[in-house]
PDB file of C-alpha atoms in Angstrom:
ATOM      1  CA  MET A   1      69.362 200.390-104.526  1.00  0.00           C
ATOM      2  CA  TRP A   2      68.968 203.874-105.992  1.00  0.00           C
ATOM      3  CA  LYS A   3      65.324 204.934-106.060  1.00  0.00           C
ATOM      4  CA  PRO A   4      64.383 208.332-107.448  1.00  0.00           C
ATOM      5  CA  THR A   5      61.502 209.924-105.595  1.00  0.00           C
ATOM      6  CA  THR A   6      58.633 211.600-107.403  1.00  0.00           C
ATOM      7  CA  ARG A   7      55.492 213.307-106.229  1.00  0.00           C
ATOM      8  CA  LYS A   8      52.383 213.402-108.400  1.00  0.00           C
ATOM      9  CA  ARG A   9      49.502 215.837-108.192  1.00  0.00           C
ATOM     10  CA  ASN A  10      46.172 214.803-109.646  1.00  0.00           C
ATOM     11  CA  ASN A  11      45.103 218.298-110.550  1.00  0.00           C
ATOM     12  CA  SER A  12      43.560 219.050-113.937  1.00  0.00           C
ATOM     13  CA  CYS A  13      44.769 222.664-113.910  1.00  0.00           C
ATOM     14  CA  VAL A  14      48.323 221.620-113.127  1.00  0.00           C
ATOM     15  CA  ALA A  15      48.183 218.898-115.785  1.00  0.00           C
ATOM     16  CA  SER A  16      46.894 221.381-118.362  1.00  0.00           C
ATOM     17  CA  ARG A  17      49.638 223.854-117.466  1.00  0.00           C
ATOM     18  CA  ASN A  18      52.184 221.051-117.586  1.00  0.00           C
ATOM     19  CA  ARG A  19      51.197 220.075-121.116  1.00  0.00           C
ATOM     20  CA  GLU A  20      51.430 223.697-122.172  1.00  0.00           C
ATOM     21  CA  LEU A  21      54.897 224.096-120.641  1.00  0.00           C
ATOM     22  CA  LEU A  22      56.245 220.902-122.106  1.00  0.00           C
ATOM     23  CA  GLY A  23      54.701 221.627-125.493  1.00  0.00           C
ATOM     24  CA  ARG A  24      54.479 218.058-126.702  1.00  0.00           C
ATOM     25  CA  ASP A  25      51.799 215.574-127.726  1.00  0.00           C
ATOM     26  CA  SER A  26      51.469 211.852-127.115  1.00  0.00           C
ATOM     27  CA  GLU A  27      53.644 210.984-130.122  1.00  0.00           C
ATOM     28  CA  THR A  28      56.498 213.146-128.831  1.00  0.00           C
ATOM     29  CA  THR A  29      56.184 211.566-125.394  1.00  0.00           C
ATOM     30  CA  LYS A  30      56.297 208.106-126.898  1.00  0.00           C
ATOM     31  CA  LYS A  31      59.434 209.023-128.857  1.00  0.00           C
ATOM     32  CA  TYR A  32      61.231 210.176-125.713  1.00  0.00           C
ATOM     33  CA  THR A  33      60.263 207.202-123.570  1.00  0.00           C
ATOM     34  CA  THR A  34      61.106 204.680-126.283  1.00  0.00           C
ATOM     35  CA  HIS A  35      64.497 206.239-126.902  1.00  0.00           C
ATOM     36  CA  LEU A  36      65.314 206.363-123.191  1.00  0.00           C
ATOM     37  CA  SER A  37      64.232 202.741-122.750  1.00  0.00           C
ATOM     38  CA  GLU A  38      66.584 201.649-125.530  1.00  0.00           C
ATOM     39  CA  LEU A  39      69.456 203.592-123.986  1.00  0.00           C
ATOM     40  CA  LEU A  40      68.856 201.976-120.612  1.00  0.00           C
ATOM     41  CA  SER A  41      68.547 198.474-122.040  1.00  0.00           C
ATOM     42  CA  GLU A  42      71.677 198.519-124.177  1.00  0.00           C
ATOM     43  CA  ASN A  43      73.833 199.544-121.215  1.00  0.00           C
ATOM     44  CA  ASP A  44      72.689 196.675-119.013  1.00  0.00           C
ATOM     45  CA  PRO A  45      75.059 193.728-119.669  1.00  0.00           C
ATOM     46  CA  SER A  46      74.184 191.995-116.403  1.00  0.00           C
ATOM     47  CA  GLN A  47      70.968 190.032-115.974  1.00  0.00           C
ATOM     48  CA  SER A  48      71.305 190.308-112.196  1.00  0.00           C
ATOM     49  CA  ALA A  49      70.620 194.055-112.317  1.00  0.00           C
ATOM     50  CA  LYS A  50      67.417 193.739-114.357  1.00  0.00           C
ATOM     51  CA  TYR A  51      65.181 194.771-111.483  1.00  0.00           C
ATOM     52  CA  GLN A  52      67.186 197.916-110.760  1.00  0.00           C
ATOM     53  CA  TRP A  53      67.160 198.975-114.398  1.00  0.00           C
ATOM     54  CA  ASP A  54      63.431 198.319-114.771  1.00  0.00           C
ATOM     55  CA  TYR A  55      62.871 200.656-111.862  1.00  0.00           C
ATOM     56  CA  VAL A  56      65.156 203.349-113.314  1.00  0.00           C
ATOM     57  CA  LYS A  57      63.466 203.021-116.685  1.00  0.00           C
ATOM     58  CA  GLN A  58      60.012 203.293-115.151  1.00  0.00           C
ATOM     59  CA  SER A  59      61.023 206.320-113.085  1.00  0.00           C
ATOM     60  CA  ILE A  60      62.435 208.233-116.066  1.00  0.00           C
ATOM     61  CA  GLU A  61      59.370 207.440-118.146  1.00  0.00           C
ATOM     62  CA  THR A  62      57.238 208.762-115.295  1.00  0.00           C
ATOM     63  CA  ALA A  63      59.311 211.942-115.173  1.00  0.00           C
ATOM     64  CA  VAL A  64      58.773 212.448-118.901  1.00  0.00           C
ATOM     65  CA  ASN A  65      55.020 211.876-118.815  1.00  0.00           C
ATOM     66  CA  THR A  66      53.955 213.503-115.556  1.00  0.00           C
ATOM     67  CA  ASN A  67      54.356 216.765-113.726  1.00  0.00           C
ATOM     68  CA  ILE A  68      56.638 216.972-110.691  1.00  0.00           C
ATOM     69  CA  SER A  69      55.808 219.916-108.469  1.00  0.00           C
ATOM     70  CA  GLU A  70      57.178 221.204-105.173  1.00  0.00           C
ATOM     71  CA  THR A  71      55.528 223.707-102.878  1.00  0.00           C
ATOM     72  CA  PRO A  72      55.436 226.667-102.620  1.00  0.00           C
ATOM     73  CA  ARG A  73      56.753 226.993-106.191  1.00  0.00           C
ATOM     74  CA  GLN A  74      55.897 224.500-108.898  1.00  0.00           C
ATOM     75  CA  LYS A  75      58.831 222.982-110.726  1.00  0.00           C
ATOM     76  CA  THR A  76      58.307 221.024-113.937  1.00  0.00           C
ATOM     77  CA  PHE A  77      60.689 218.692-115.730  1.00  0.00           C
ATOM     78  CA  LYS A  78      61.223 219.861-119.310  1.00  0.00           C
ATOM     79  CA  ILE A  79      62.647 217.196-121.568  1.00  0.00           C
ATOM     80  CA  TYR A  80      64.298 218.414-124.766  1.00  0.00           C
ATOM     81  CA  ASP A  81      66.224 216.592-127.470  1.00  0.00           C
ATOM     82  CA  LYS A  82      69.571 217.947-126.251  1.00  0.00           C
ATOM     83  CA  GLU A  83      68.876 216.602-122.747  1.00  0.00           C
ATOM     84  CA  ILE A  84      68.444 213.006-123.855  1.00  0.00           C
ATOM     85  CA  GLN A  85      72.206 212.608-124.130  1.00  0.00           C
ATOM     86  CA  ASP A  86      72.574 214.008-120.602  1.00  0.00           C
ATOM     87  CA  LEU A  87      70.115 211.428-119.324  1.00  0.00           C
ATOM     88  CA  SER A  88      72.051 208.772-121.179  1.00  0.00           C
ATOM     89  CA  GLU A  89      75.229 209.828-119.359  1.00  0.00           C
ATOM     90  CA  LEU A  90      73.303 209.850-116.089  1.00  0.00           C
ATOM     91  CA  GLN A  91      72.094 206.288-116.484  1.00  0.00           C
ATOM     92  CA  LYS A  92      75.661 205.196-117.319  1.00  0.00           C
ATOM     93  CA  LYS A  93      76.838 206.700-114.039  1.00  0.00           C
ATOM     94  CA  LEU A  94      74.017 204.902-112.241  1.00  0.00           C
ATOM     95  CA  TRP A  95      75.090 201.607-113.768  1.00  0.00           C
ATOM     96  CA  ILE A  96      78.680 202.129-112.581  1.00  0.00           C
ATOM     97  CA  LYS A  97      77.401 203.038-109.100  1.00  0.00           C
ATOM     98  CA  ILE A  98      75.248 199.890-108.896  1.00  0.00           C
ATOM     99  CA  GLN A  99      78.163 197.680-109.929  1.00  0.00           C
ATOM    100  CA  ASN A 100      80.628 199.336-107.560  1.00  0.00           C
ATOM    101  CA  SER A 101      78.244 199.038-104.621  1.00  0.00           C
ATOM    102  CA  LYS A 102      78.352 195.241-105.004  1.00  0.00           C
ATOM    103  CA  GLN A 103      82.130 195.086-104.847  1.00  0.00           C
ATOM    104  CA  THR A 104      83.156 197.792-102.374  1.00  0.00           C
ATOM    105  CA  ASN A 105      82.288 198.873 -98.894  1.00  0.00           C
ATOM    106  CA  LYS A 106      79.114 201.011 -98.907  1.00  0.00           C
ATOM    107  CA  THR A 107      80.280 203.223 -96.077  1.00  0.00           C
ATOM    108  CA  GLU A 108      81.498 206.671 -97.031  1.00  0.00           C
ATOM    109  CA  CYS A 109      85.228 207.312 -96.930  1.00  0.00           C
ATOM    110  CA  PRO A 110      86.267 209.780 -94.201  1.00  0.00           C
ATOM    111  CA  LYS A 111      87.874 213.080 -95.126  1.00  0.00           C
ATOM    112  CA  LYS A 112      91.349 211.771 -94.412  1.00  0.00           C
ATOM    113  CA  GLU A 113      91.713 209.569 -97.473  1.00  0.00           C
ATOM    114  CA  GLY A 114      95.010 208.069 -96.349  1.00  0.00           C
ATOM    115  CA  ASN A 115      93.513 206.704 -93.131  1.00  0.00           C
ATOM    116  CA  CYS A 116      90.551 205.356 -95.073  1.00  0.00           C
ATOM    117  CA  ILE A 117      92.762 203.391 -97.467  1.00  0.00           C
ATOM    118  CA  LEU A 118      94.795 201.902 -94.610  1.00  0.00           C
ATOM    119  CA  HIS A 119      91.604 200.921 -92.805  1.00  0.00           C
ATOM    120  CA  ARG A 120      90.224 199.146 -95.871  1.00  0.00           C
ATOM    121  CA  ILE A 121      93.495 197.310 -96.497  1.00  0.00           C
ATOM    122  CA  HIS A 122      93.519 196.132 -92.876  1.00  0.00           C
ATOM    123  CA  LYS A 123      89.886 195.037 -93.060  1.00  0.00           C
ATOM    124  CA  ARG A 124      90.337 193.261 -96.392  1.00  0.00           C
ATOM    125  CA  THR A 125      93.385 191.408 -95.075  1.00  0.00           C
ATOM    126  CA  LYS A 126      91.330 190.037 -92.182  1.00  0.00           C
ATOM    127  CA  GLU A 127      88.551 188.964 -94.532  1.00  0.00           C
ATOM    128  CA  LEU A 128      90.997 187.037 -96.735  1.00  0.00           C
ATOM    129  CA  ARG A 129      92.554 185.277 -93.749  1.00  0.00           C
ATOM    130  CA  ASP A 130      89.082 184.467 -92.447  1.00  0.00           C
ATOM    131  CA  LYS A 131      88.010 182.926 -95.759  1.00  0.00           C
ATOM    132  CA  HIS A 132      91.097 180.728 -95.970  1.00  0.00           C
ATOM    133  CA  LEU A 133      90.926 179.572 -92.358  1.00  0.00           C
ATOM    134  CA  GLN A 134      87.271 178.592 -92.732  1.00  0.00           C
ATOM    135  CA  GLN A 135      88.278 176.063 -95.365  1.00  0.00           C
ATOM    136  CA  LEU A 136      91.139 174.702 -93.285  1.00  0.00           C
ATOM    137  CA  VAL A 137      89.123 174.235 -90.080  1.00  0.00           C
ATOM    138  CA  GLU A 138      86.161 172.646 -91.843  1.00  0.00           C
ATOM    139  CA  ASP A 139      86.979 169.270 -90.265  1.00  0.00           C
ATOM    140  CA  ILE A 140      86.853 170.797 -86.792  1.00  0.00           C
ATOM    141  CA  ASP A 141      83.178 171.745 -87.166  1.00  0.00           C
ATOM    142  CA  LYS A 142      81.266 168.541 -86.558  1.00  0.00           C
ATOM    143  CA  SER A 143      77.606 167.970 -87.332  1.00  0.00           C
ATOM    144  CA  SER A 144      76.736 169.163 -83.830  1.00  0.00           C
ATOM    145  CA  SER A 145      78.155 172.604 -84.601  1.00  0.00           C
ATOM    146  CA  ASP A 146      76.567 173.290 -87.985  1.00  0.00           C
ATOM    147  CA  GLY A 147      75.291 176.598 -86.666  1.00  0.00           C
ATOM    148  CA  ALA A 148      78.869 177.894 -86.578  1.00  0.00           C
ATOM    149  CA  LYS A 149      79.411 177.274 -90.287  1.00  0.00           C
ATOM    150  CA  VAL A 150      78.923 179.979 -92.862  1.00  0.00           C
ATOM    151  CA  LEU A 151      75.671 179.621 -94.849  1.00  0.00           C
ATOM    152  CA  ASN A 152      75.013 176.249 -93.237  1.00  0.00           C
ATOM    153  CA  ALA A 153      72.705 176.418 -90.215  1.00  0.00           C
ATOM    154  CA  THR A 154      70.405 173.750 -88.782  1.00  0.00           C
ATOM    155  CA  GLU A 155      67.240 174.608 -86.896  1.00  0.00           C
ATOM    156  CA  VAL A 156      66.950 172.549 -83.694  1.00  0.00           C
ATOM    157  CA  LYS A 157      65.223 172.920 -80.341  1.00  0.00           C
ATOM    158  CA  VAL A 158      67.687 173.121 -77.455  1.00  0.00           C
ATOM    159  CA  ASN A 159      67.860 174.389 -73.901  1.00  0.00           C
ATOM    160  CA  ILE A 160      69.989 177.529 -73.821  1.00  0.00           C
ATOM    161  CA  THR A 161      72.165 178.802 -71.023  1.00  0.00           C
ATOM    162  CA  GLY A 162      73.268 182.403 -71.378  1.00  0.00           C
ATOM    163  CA  ILE A 163      77.035 182.822 -71.303  1.00  0.00           C
ATOM    164  CA  ASP A 164      78.938 186.057 -71.782  1.00  0.00           C
ATOM    165  CA  MET A 165      81.435 185.067 -74.464  1.00  0.00           C
ATOM    166  CA  SER A 166      83.139 188.460 -74.543  1.00  0.00           C
ATOM    167  CA  ALA A 167      85.293 187.471 -71.586  1.00  0.00           C
ATOM    168  CA  ALA A 168      86.321 184.286 -73.410  1.00  0.00           C
ATOM    169  CA  PHE A 169      87.512 186.277 -76.404  1.00  0.00           C
ATOM    170  CA  ASP A 170      89.478 188.598 -74.130  1.00  0.00           C
ATOM    171  CA  THR A 171      91.297 185.804 -72.293  1.00  0.00           C
ATOM    172  CA  ILE A 172      92.486 183.636 -75.190  1.00  0.00           C
ATOM    173  CA  ASN A 173      96.112 182.619 -74.790  1.00  0.00           C
ATOM    174  CA  ARG A 174      97.761 183.890 -77.960  1.00  0.00           C
ATOM    175  CA  THR A 175     100.853 181.752 -77.536  1.00  0.00           C
ATOM    176  CA  LYS A 176      98.719 178.613 -77.434  1.00  0.00           C
ATOM    177  CA  LEU A 177      96.613 179.863 -80.341  1.00  0.00           C
ATOM    178  CA  LEU A 178      99.660 180.440 -82.545  1.00  0.00           C
ATOM    179  CA  GLU A 179     101.004 176.978 -81.664  1.00  0.00           C
ATOM    180  CA  ILE A 180      97.756 175.408 -82.857  1.00  0.00           C
ATOM    181  CA  LEU A 181      97.684 177.511 -86.021  1.00  0.00           C
ATOM    182  CA  ARG A 182     101.256 176.516 -86.859  1.00  0.00           C
ATOM    183  CA  ASP A 183      99.975 172.972 -87.569  1.00  0.00           C
ATOM    184  CA  ILE A 184      97.177 174.282 -89.816  1.00  0.00           C
ATOM    185  CA  ILE A 185      98.641 177.126 -91.879  1.00  0.00           C
ATOM    186  CA  ASP A 186     102.039 178.001 -93.321  1.00  0.00           C
ATOM    187  CA  GLU A 187     104.563 180.391 -91.828  1.00  0.00           C
ATOM    188  CA  ASP A 188     103.616 183.356 -94.029  1.00  0.00           C
ATOM    189  CA  GLU A 189      99.958 183.277 -93.014  1.00  0.00           C
ATOM    190  CA  LEU A 190     100.931 182.718 -89.405  1.00  0.00           C
ATOM    191  CA  ARG A 191     103.070 185.852 -89.549  1.00  0.00           C
ATOM    192  CA  ILE A 192     100.134 187.868 -90.934  1.00  0.00           C
ATOM    193  CA  ILE A 193      97.778 186.671 -88.186  1.00  0.00           C
ATOM    194  CA  ARG A 194     100.406 187.409 -85.552  1.00  0.00           C
ATOM    195  CA  PHE A 195     100.634 190.958 -86.913  1.00  0.00           C
ATOM    196  CA  LEU A 196      96.846 191.412 -86.879  1.00  0.00           C
ATOM    197  CA  LEU A 197      96.620 190.189 -83.294  1.00  0.00           C
ATOM    198  CA  SER A 198      99.429 192.496 -82.204  1.00  0.00           C
ATOM    199  CA  GLU A 199      97.226 195.518 -82.935  1.00  0.00           C
ATOM    200  CA  THR A 200      94.516 194.448 -80.487  1.00  0.00           C
ATOM    201  CA  THR A 201      93.586 197.184 -78.023  1.00  0.00           C
ATOM    202  CA  ILE A 202      91.203 197.358 -75.072  1.00  0.00           C
ATOM    203  CA  ASP A 203      89.299 200.465 -73.988  1.00  0.00           C
ATOM    204  CA  VAL A 204      88.759 200.926 -70.243  1.00  0.00           C
ATOM    205  CA  LYS A 205      87.175 203.518 -67.998  1.00  0.00           C
ATOM    206  CA  ILE A 206      89.059 204.531 -64.876  1.00  0.00           C
ATOM    207  CA  ASN A 207      87.019 205.677 -61.874  1.00  0.00           C
ATOM    208  CA  GLY A 208      83.910 206.134 -64.007  1.00  0.00           C
ATOM    209  CA  ALA A 209      85.544 208.674 -66.307  1.00  0.00           C
ATOM    210  CA  ASN A 210      83.734 209.498 -69.529  1.00  0.00           C
ATOM    211  CA  ASP A 211      86.852 209.220 -71.684  1.00  0.00           C
ATOM    212  CA  LEU A 212      88.035 205.745 -72.671  1.00  0.00           C
ATOM    213  CA  MET A 213      91.718 204.942 -72.297  1.00  0.00           C
ATOM    214  CA  PRO A 214      92.868 202.431 -74.960  1.00  0.00           C
ATOM    215  CA  PHE A 215      95.926 200.269 -74.386  1.00  0.00           C
ATOM    216  CA  THR A 216      97.433 197.319 -76.222  1.00  0.00           C
ATOM    217  CA  THR A 217      97.127 193.798 -74.867  1.00  0.00           C
ATOM    218  CA  ASN A 218      99.020 190.568 -75.491  1.00  0.00           C
ATOM    219  CA  ILE A 219      96.080 188.254 -74.746  1.00  0.00           C
ATOM    220  CA  GLY A 220      92.733 187.709 -76.407  1.00  0.00           C
ATOM    221  CA  THR A 221      91.520 188.345 -79.943  1.00  0.00           C
ATOM    222  CA  PRO A 222      89.876 191.502 -81.302  1.00  0.00           C
ATOM    223  CA  GLN A 223      86.088 191.427 -81.228  1.00  0.00           C
ATOM    224  CA  GLY A 224      83.816 192.664 -83.977  1.00  0.00           C
ATOM    225  CA  ASP A 225      85.713 191.431 -87.046  1.00  0.00           C
ATOM    226  CA  SER A 226      85.258 188.323 -89.175  1.00  0.00           C
ATOM    227  CA  LEU A 227      88.524 186.645 -88.183  1.00  0.00           C
ATOM    228  CA  SER A 228      87.964 186.386 -84.411  1.00  0.00           C
ATOM    229  CA  PRO A 229      85.115 183.798 -84.466  1.00  0.00           C
ATOM    230  CA  VAL A 230      87.218 181.445 -86.607  1.00  0.00           C
ATOM    231  CA  LEU A 231      90.201 181.817 -84.279  1.00  0.00           C
ATOM    232  CA  PHE A 232      87.898 181.166 -81.339  1.00  0.00           C
ATOM    233  CA  ILE A 233      86.719 177.889 -82.915  1.00  0.00           C
ATOM    234  CA  VAL A 234      90.335 176.846 -83.414  1.00  0.00           C
ATOM    235  CA  ILE A 235      91.294 177.470 -79.784  1.00  0.00           C
ATOM    236  CA  LEU A 236      88.041 175.952 -78.495  1.00  0.00           C
ATOM    237  CA  ASN A 237      88.661 172.703 -80.364  1.00  0.00           C
ATOM    238  CA  THR A 238      91.674 171.886 -78.180  1.00  0.00           C
ATOM    239  CA  PRO A 239      89.835 171.258 -74.882  1.00  0.00           C
ATOM    240  CA  LEU A 240      86.818 169.770 -76.654  1.00  0.00           C
ATOM    241  CA  GLY A 241      89.010 167.420 -78.664  1.00  0.00           C
ATOM    242  CA  THR A 242      90.700 166.082 -75.562  1.00  0.00           C
TER     243      THR A 242
END
């Protein structure tokens, strides 16, 4: 959430100088803050963003009423009638930024825009396949495995044995996995998952070298994305079911 930072100085001399620089009385201040509040309120169609807008409104009112100084030179906000429209445009941009941050990835796009777009398409494709598969494999997750379900976890006391699951992900038989998926999903989705798995790479160090040497592999599933855990549940159900 965007939070403007302000620094206040409780100094009577600075406050007196501030009032002189701004050249306004309490009635003028009230006019500015009221007008800004109305501008902020009328551009907030979503009730879910009420907290963010209350904070923005409070921050701008604070900037209008108080002095903001920075050492070694004091800098004061001067609010004039012609600047109210600029602030109105600013708060519109903030509203767009808040809405976009809820729908897009918050990470900054790298300089090579083409690579960034391809990366996001690839990531979004995996997320869509993950969401669909979760619905299809719902019957596989029994009550004893509620912890593996999205937004549905059960707190229980159990004895835990530490197992390194990374090796299990790396050794999944893709041929067997695709055979199981063929009974769950249609051919088009199976083709997409086969394509995503074909891009799996493994980084290794040879003789303790600092540089990693990536190479493609025809076994295992990629780790670190949202699709792999669902595929792991699918392949794990075969031995458990028998």
